[in-house]
Coordinates of C-alpha atoms in Angstrom, one line a residue:
X50 CA -12.4 -35.6 109.1
X51 CA -15.8 -35.2 110.4
X52 CA -18.8 -35.9 108.2
X53 CA -19.6 -32.2 108.1
X54 CA -16.1 -31.4 107.1
X55 CA -16.2 -34.0 104.3
X56 CA -19.4 -32.6 102.9
X57 CA -18.0 -29.2 102.9
X58 CA -14.9 -30.3 101.1
X59 CA -17.0 -32.1 98.4
X60 CA -19.1 -29.1 97.9
X61 CA -16.1 -26.9 97.4
X62 CA -14.3 -29.2 95.1
X63 CA -17.7 -29.4 93.0
X64 CA -17.8 -25.8 92.9
X65 CA -14.3 -25.3 91.8
X66 CA -14.8 -27.9 89.0
X67 CA -17.9 -26.0 87.5
X68 CA -16.1 -22.7 87.7
X69 CA -13.2 -24.1 85.8
X70 CA -15.5 -25.7 83.1
X71 CA -17.3 -22.4 82.6
X72 CA -13.8 -20.6 82.4
X73 CA -12.7 -23.0 79.7
X74 CA -15.8 -22.9 77.7
X75 CA -15.7 -19.0 77.5
X76 CA -12.1 -19.2 76.4
X77 CA -12.9 -21.7 73.5
X78 CA -15.7 -19.3 72.3
X79 CA -19.3 -20.2 71.3
X80 CA -18.5 -22.0 67.8
X81 CA -16.3 -24.5 69.6
X82 CA -18.5 -25.0 72.3
X83 CA -21.5 -25.6 69.8
X84 CA -19.2 -27.9 67.9
X85 CA -18.5 -30.2 71.2
X86 CA -22.0 -30.3 72.1
X87 CA -23.2 -31.3 68.5
X88 CA -20.5 -34.0 68.1
X89 CA -21.2 -37.2 70.2
X90 CA -18.3 -39.2 71.5
X91 CA -17.1 -42.5 70.0
X92 CA -19.1 -44.5 72.6
X93 CA -22.1 -42.5 72.4
X94 CA -25.5 -43.4 70.3
X95 CA -27.5 -40.4 69.0
X96 CA -30.9 -40.9 67.5
X97 CA -30.8 -38.6 64.5
X98 CA -34.5 -37.9 63.3
X99 CA -35.4 -38.6 59.7
X100 CA -35.0 -35.6 57.4
X101 CA -38.1 -34.3 55.7
X102 CA -38.5 -35.1 51.9
X103 CA -36.8 -32.7 49.8
X104 CA -38.3 -30.7 46.9
X105 CA -37.0 -31.7 43.4
X106 CA -33.9 -29.6 42.6
X107 CA -34.7 -26.4 40.5
X108 CA -33.0 -25.8 37.1
X109 CA -29.8 -23.6 37.3
X110 CA -31.7 -20.8 36.1
X111 CA -35.4 -21.1 37.1
X112 CA -36.3 -17.7 35.5
X113 CA -34.8 -18.9 32.0
X114 CA -36.7 -22.1 32.4
X115 CA -40.1 -20.6 33.2
X116 CA -39.9 -18.0 30.4
X117 CA -41.7 -18.7 27.3
X118 CA -39.5 -20.0 24.3
X119 CA -39.1 -17.6 21.5
X120 CA -41.2 -18.4 18.3
X121 CA -39.0 -20.6 15.8
X122 CA -37.8 -18.4 13.0
X123 CA -37.8 -19.3 9.3
X124 CA -34.2 -19.8 9.5
X125 CA -34.6 -22.6 12.1
X126 CA -36.6 -24.5 9.6
X127 CA -39.3 -25.3 12.3
X128 CA -42.7 -24.1 11.4
X129 CA -42.1 -23.6 7.9
X130 CA -44.3 -25.0 5.1
X131 CA -43.0 -28.5 3.7
X132 CA -40.7 -28.2 0.7
X133 CA -42.7 -28.1 -2.6
X134 CA -41.6 -31.0 -4.8
X135 CA -39.7 -30.0 -7.7
X136 CA -41.6 -30.2 -11.1
X137 CA -40.5 -32.7 -13.5
X138 CA -39.4 -31.8 -17.0
X139 CA -41.6 -31.9 -20.1
X140 CA -39.5 -33.8 -22.7
X141 CA -40.5 -33.4 -26.6
X142 CA -39.2 -36.3 -28.4
X143 CA -39.7 -36.3 -32.3
X144 CA -39.7 -39.7 -34.4
X145 CA -38.9 -39.8 -38.1
X146 CA -39.1 -36.6 -40.1
X147 CA -39.1 -33.4 -37.9
X148 CA -42.2 -31.2 -37.4
X149 CA -42.5 -28.0 -39.4
X150 CA -40.5 -25.5 -37.3
X151 CA -43.6 -23.3 -37.1
X152 CA -45.5 -26.2 -35.4
X153 CA -42.9 -26.9 -32.9
X154 CA -42.6 -23.3 -32.0
X155 CA -46.2 -22.9 -31.6
X156 CA -46.4 -26.1 -29.3
X157 CA -43.4 -24.7 -27.2
X158 CA -45.1 -21.4 -26.8
X159 CA -48.5 -23.2 -25.7
X160 CA -46.7 -25.2 -23.2
X161 CA -44.9 -22.2 -21.8
X162 CA -48.5 -20.4 -21.5
X163 CA -50.1 -23.4 -19.4
X164 CA -47.1 -25.0 -17.5
X165 CA -44.3 -23.7 -15.1
X166 CA -42.2 -26.7 -16.1
X167 CA -39.0 -26.7 -17.9
X168 CA -39.4 -28.0 -21.3
X169 CA -36.7 -29.8 -23.2
X170 CA -36.6 -30.8 -27.1
X171 CA -34.7 -33.8 -27.7
X172 CA -33.0 -34.5 -31.0
X173 CA -35.2 -36.3 -33.5
X174 CA -34.7 -40.0 -33.8
X175 CA -35.6 -42.7 -36.3
X176 CA -39.1 -44.4 -35.9
X177 CA -38.7 -48.0 -34.3
X178 CA -38.6 -50.5 -37.2
X179 CA -40.7 -53.0 -35.0
X180 CA -43.5 -50.3 -34.9
X181 CA -44.1 -50.5 -38.7
X182 CA -47.4 -52.0 -39.7
X183 CA -47.1 -53.0 -43.5
X184 CA -50.7 -53.5 -44.4
X185 CA -51.8 -49.9 -43.9
X186 CA -48.3 -48.5 -44.1
X187 CA -48.5 -46.8 -40.8
X188 CA -46.9 -47.4 -37.3
X189 CA -48.2 -49.0 -34.2
X190 CA -48.4 -46.6 -31.5
X191 CA -48.0 -49.1 -28.6
X192 CA -44.7 -50.1 -30.0
X193 CA -43.5 -46.5 -30.1
X194 CA -44.4 -46.1 -26.7
X195 CA -42.5 -49.3 -25.6
X196 CA -39.3 -47.6 -27.1
X197 CA -40.1 -44.4 -25.1
X198 CA -40.7 -46.0 -21.8
X199 CA -37.2 -47.6 -21.9
X200 CA -35.8 -44.3 -22.5
X201 CA -37.7 -41.8 -20.5
X202 CA -35.2 -39.6 -18.4
X203 CA -35.6 -40.0 -14.6
X204 CA -36.6 -36.4 -14.1
X205 CA -39.4 -36.3 -16.6
X206 CA -42.9 -35.4 -15.7
X207 CA -44.0 -36.6 -19.2
X208 CA -42.4 -37.7 -22.3
X209 CA -44.2 -36.4 -25.4
X210 CA -43.5 -38.2 -28.7
X211 CA -44.3 -36.3 -31.9
X212 CA -44.4 -37.6 -35.4
X213 CA -45.7 -36.8 -38.7
X214 CA -46.7 -40.3 -39.9
X215 CA -50.1 -41.9 -39.4
X216 CA -50.2 -44.2 -36.1
X217 CA -52.6 -46.9 -35.1
X218 CA -53.4 -49.3 -32.3
X219 CA -56.0 -52.0 -31.5
X220 CA -59.4 -50.7 -30.4
X221 CA -62.3 -53.1 -29.7
X222 CA -63.0 -55.4 -32.8
X223 CA -60.5 -53.2 -35.1
X224 CA -57.1 -54.7 -35.1
X225 CA -55.6 -51.4 -36.8
X226 CA -57.3 -48.3 -35.8
X227 CA -56.0 -44.9 -36.7
X228 CA -55.6 -42.7 -33.8
X229 CA -54.4 -39.0 -33.0
X230 CA -52.6 -40.0 -29.9
X231 CA -51.9 -42.7 -27.3
X232 CA -50.6 -42.7 -23.7
X233 CA -49.2 -45.2 -21.4
X234 CA -51.3 -46.5 -18.3
X235 CA -49.2 -44.3 -16.2
X236 CA -49.6 -41.3 -18.4
X237 CA -46.0 -40.6 -18.3
X238 CA -45.4 -41.3 -21.9
X239 CA -47.6 -40.4 -25.0
X240 CA -47.2 -40.2 -28.6
X241 CA -49.2 -37.8 -30.8
X242 CA -49.6 -37.8 -34.8
X243 CA -49.5 -34.6 -36.6
X244 CA -50.9 -36.6 -39.6
X245 CA -54.3 -37.0 -37.8
X246 CA -54.1 -33.4 -36.6
X247 CA -54.1 -32.4 -40.1
X248 CA -57.0 -34.2 -41.4
X249 CA -59.8 -31.9 -42.4
X250 CA -57.7 -28.8 -41.3
X251 CA -58.6 -25.4 -42.9
X252 CA -55.0 -24.4 -43.0
X253 CA -51.5 -25.2 -41.4
X254 CA -52.2 -22.9 -38.4
X255 CA -55.5 -24.9 -37.7
X256 CA -53.1 -28.0 -37.7
X257 CA -50.7 -26.6 -35.4
X258 CA -53.4 -25.3 -32.9
X259 CA -55.1 -28.9 -32.8
X260 CA -51.6 -30.3 -32.3
X261 CA -50.8 -28.0 -29.6
X262 CA -54.0 -28.7 -27.9
X263 CA -53.6 -32.4 -27.8
X264 CA -50.2 -32.0 -26.3
X265 CA -51.5 -29.7 -23.4
X266 CA -54.3 -32.4 -23.0
X267 CA -52.0 -35.2 -22.7
X268 CA -49.9 -33.3 -19.9
X269 CA -53.2 -32.5 -18.0
X270 CA -53.5 -36.4 -17.7
X271 CA -50.1 -36.5 -16.2
X272 CA -51.4 -34.1 -13.5
X273 CA -54.1 -36.4 -12.6
X274 CA -56.9 -34.9 -14.6
X275 CA -59.4 -37.2 -16.0
X276 CA -61.7 -36.3 -19.2
X277 CA -63.9 -33.4 -18.3
X278 CA -67.5 -33.3 -19.3
X279 CA -67.4 -29.4 -19.6
X280 CA -67.8 -28.2 -23.0
X281 CA -64.8 -26.3 -24.1
X282 CA -62.6 -27.7 -21.5
X283 CA -59.1 -28.7 -22.8
X284 CA -59.6 -32.0 -20.9
X285 CA -62.7 -32.9 -23.0
X286 CA -63.0 -36.3 -24.2
X287 CA -62.2 -36.5 -27.9
X288 CA -64.3 -39.6 -28.4
X289 CA -62.0 -40.8 -31.2
X290 CA -62.2 -37.7 -33.3
X291 CA -60.0 -34.5 -33.7
X292 CA -62.8 -32.2 -34.3
X293 CA -63.5 -31.7 -30.4
X294 CA -60.0 -29.7 -30.4
X295 CA -61.7 -27.0 -32.4
X296 CA -64.0 -25.7 -29.7
X297 CA -61.6 -26.4 -26.7
X298 CA -59.9 -23.3 -25.3
X299 CA -58.8 -23.5 -21.9
X300 CA -58.8 -25.8 -18.5
X301 CA -62.2 -25.4 -16.8
X302 CA -62.5 -23.8 -13.5
X303 CA -62.8 -27.3 -11.8
X304 CA -59.9 -28.6 -13.5
X305 CA -57.7 -25.6 -12.7
X306 CA -59.0 -25.9 -9.0
X307 CA -57.9 -29.6 -9.1
X308 CA -54.3 -29.0 -10.2
X309 CA -53.6 -25.7 -8.4
X310 CA -50.2 -24.1 -9.2
X311 CA -49.1 -26.9 -11.5
X312 CA -51.1 -25.0 -14.3
X313 CA -50.3 -21.3 -14.5
X314 CA -53.1 -18.6 -14.2
X315 CA -54.8 -17.5 -17.3
X316 CA -52.9 -14.2 -18.6
X317 CA -53.8 -12.3 -21.7
X318 CA -54.9 -14.0 -25.0
X319 CA -55.0 -17.8 -25.3
X320 CA -52.4 -19.2 -27.8
X321 CA -55.1 -20.2 -30.2
X322 CA -56.9 -17.1 -30.3
X323 CA -58.4 -16.2 -32.6
X324 CA -59.4 -19.8 -33.6
X325 CA -57.6 -20.6 -36.9
X326 CA -60.6 -22.7 -38.1
X327 CA -62.9 -19.8 -37.9
X328 CA -61.0 -17.8 -40.8
X329 CA -59.2 -18.7 -43.8
X330 CA -55.7 -17.3 -42.9
X331 CA -52.7 -19.6 -43.5

């Protein structure tokens, strides 16, 4: 075949092949064609450009995640004020012969006026034999307190010992000093003598008012109150005399502010109004 004929034949063959390739591509559809174009052969090496950095995945519900959280409710417990510590109980423990019923009743009424605590009256029990002081025929207050400390209930705010006998302790140079009452260093236990409250009293009502005021005073110490310089405050320092109770009336404004709700607000007449020492009524 001449050179011109061979060239013509090759041209025709190439044209036929191109036509067939175009026909096959049309028959397989654009999707198949695209796949074939995108997939390299096993022997091909294709340089794939690095993918751009991806944004962090959003939460499943971006609207819910961006919405403000509802305010916590009281039922959740969040945002609620801290629970108030439960108040301890006030225990009254009589030693020896019990107090006259009117004295005990008045003391209970006075405690209910000032304090929200539950008051429990324990059965009267004998005075500790070890507390007896023969030279003056009275009882050592610190030894009564020793007995009380070993028996004070766990849920007590204060344990108040009440007795009708004379009590004493050592004070400065006096080995046996008669006292109205004595408390432990913690203030959780105290013992009070009706014998001393009755000294110089005008009548029985005067005695029971004095006794109740001393009990309220001692419980004030368990609330953290110190002696108060204000005249007429129930926390005034007795300075060794029961006579100061005669002009004491109420917790002063400063003492009330210091203890807050642990002392009830004043409501109506005080338990010792009118003051018994100002009249001659029994």
